[in-house]
């Protein structure tokens, strides 16, 4: 970092960093310590009084992904350290963290991954245009060039960005769905199983941001609490650092952009460990007081509730008139439009979930009717059990809700973007899909045990109808709750922002009404927000109730309560999940994903069934691990000769070691020799040969050849191939024939022009594969790099005339001023001349 900016800049960076981090975390700690007893009071009160709510009709699976992995495969990753593309084996376990390995063998041996990415706070992009829209603060051109037409980018406002690419659009779509699922899962990092810590933390973050004037929704409220706290610090620290550092960065715009990203990532990496340590210490202090606080609450609960109601009535008398006036003028006219914007895409998404589930059941029924057998049924049920966690199959459902648009309402109600609501709706859709699948599995398994496998199709149809009816009811209940919560998230911050200037100065006088022993559980700030919430709740409930009457939203009315028609169904939820592979004797499916591809947990020694299948490309072995498919890219430096030789030795030793440790594993298609052959282009020169040059063979030589783009490439070998053909003329020297070829360039035919175009395309493909960035620096790497090795020149000698050759010259114009000079090819004759204009190029 010292090479990017001076020591003075580093000094400013350190001062700002430590000052702001300490200041922010100290203020947040005070707010969290105040909110913890309040959250504990609400939790104990709920436990004592009991909570209402409609009971779910579908069963809920506790650990759906036990023994599973999500996906694994190969990607090309861009390394910013040396600006090169590398092939990486990527594993996505059930924790949804992305692990990148040197190779699949390294993953199977349990080695540590080269990179591990937690996707919380990231966005998965599929084009450089999307990326540059997010990078709108510095420059307009990307500082990388993607090696293929199908990029995949993970963007984060503070942390390092990650660049990948694949070979086909099919791969890109599948990987994008997987990456989006990783982001979706990691963003949902606050556990609902912590009834005290989670509400205390969320309220503390909200109040802390409100104290700084930020009342609206926050996109970076994602990930685990330490990650959220790091985002909270960077929210203020990042722009201040940019104002200090960015103007002093040197170099071109793209270089300054890259350097600023490295600085931002370095600071974020320093902030995150501090927030993690301080949060753990803060939670430890509060948890140490929990037993004493809990005892006080249970002893004095009635008195605390009475005191709270008394103080709340006083605050209500102050706030309610102002809140009702604000509600009539600025809230009620917009509730219906906000609700409509939320309901349309969300209802379509849940309807798509139902359709996808139904189609999967239809496929299973067709299999049973066509006599697929028990093993086939087991395979179908195995795939069905993971349907909710299959990002590709669920993508159509997620895309429906991604159409949610609050444009026109965002600025008025300070909603940064609809992404908060989109992510929440998608999580709920996944939960409902898994509940439906799990309930169907349990009902079908129960029916098979009691009725046997006779008339299996009819049995499945009955289970299907029962589950779909329960899904419709639960889906309606979940959506109505989601709409109410989303409306409150949009409206309440706006009302607090409008009412706080006039009401907040009056709140301290209400503290005198609270007994000192109860002051930790009753905060006037929280009671003020509860009064505001109560003032608008009635209108929101009424709006959702009226919307349920409209048939197009497919919602149950609040008056309709589905009775529990299966009193013993919830007992099935306590049983273990059905292992369909073992039940129907398909044990070989344990290591497969959708019947193909394996997903072992690295180092665990146990085979994990994979949710998403591997990608099979036509004509490419599975898995394809060669980095040869990635062509060379301009401004990306390639490997030098010395590092290439060192890597060749290391690759050979690694291959030998892998063969000893994994004797049963088939040899990988990306061996070093194949890599050298595939990226070693051959230039073919078709010339009639003299009698003295009528012998096939390869001879080493030295020299250079000038390509069509003006670059000189080294020639290491010349291979002579003699083709027998009827002779049209007497024996002629090679020099004479070469001169005749140059003189006959004006005799161009339409066929020759077509061949010229074909050869030009071949040249362009070779150029892409072997281009070298002259400005690159040497960086020792153990990876196989993409570099232009020496070319091989193949001389095809022919005893016939030029017209009978299989290739024609790529140009028919005589050399003009400025064109490359003829070169010697180092053959048997001394100083044999070859004009670059007559060199034929073909892919090996």
Short mmCIF file of C-alpha atoms in Angstrom, two decimals, residues 59 117 130 267 304 353 788 809:
data_model
loop_
_atom_site.label_atom_id
_atom_site.label_comp_id
_atom_site.label_asym_id
_atom_site.label_seq_id
_atom_site.Cartn_x
_atom_site.Cartn_y
_atom_site.Cartn_z
CA UNK A 59 -44.73 -29.42 8.32
CA UNK A 117 -15.97 -15.95 0.07
CA UNK A 130 -24.08 -3.71 -14.71
CA UNK A 267 -9.65 -1.13 5.48
CA UNK A 304 -43.73 -3.57 35.13
CA UNK A 353 -43.82 -21.91 -6.46
CA UNK A 788 2.17 -17.60 -26.07
CA UNK A 809 -1.78 -17.23 -49.47
#
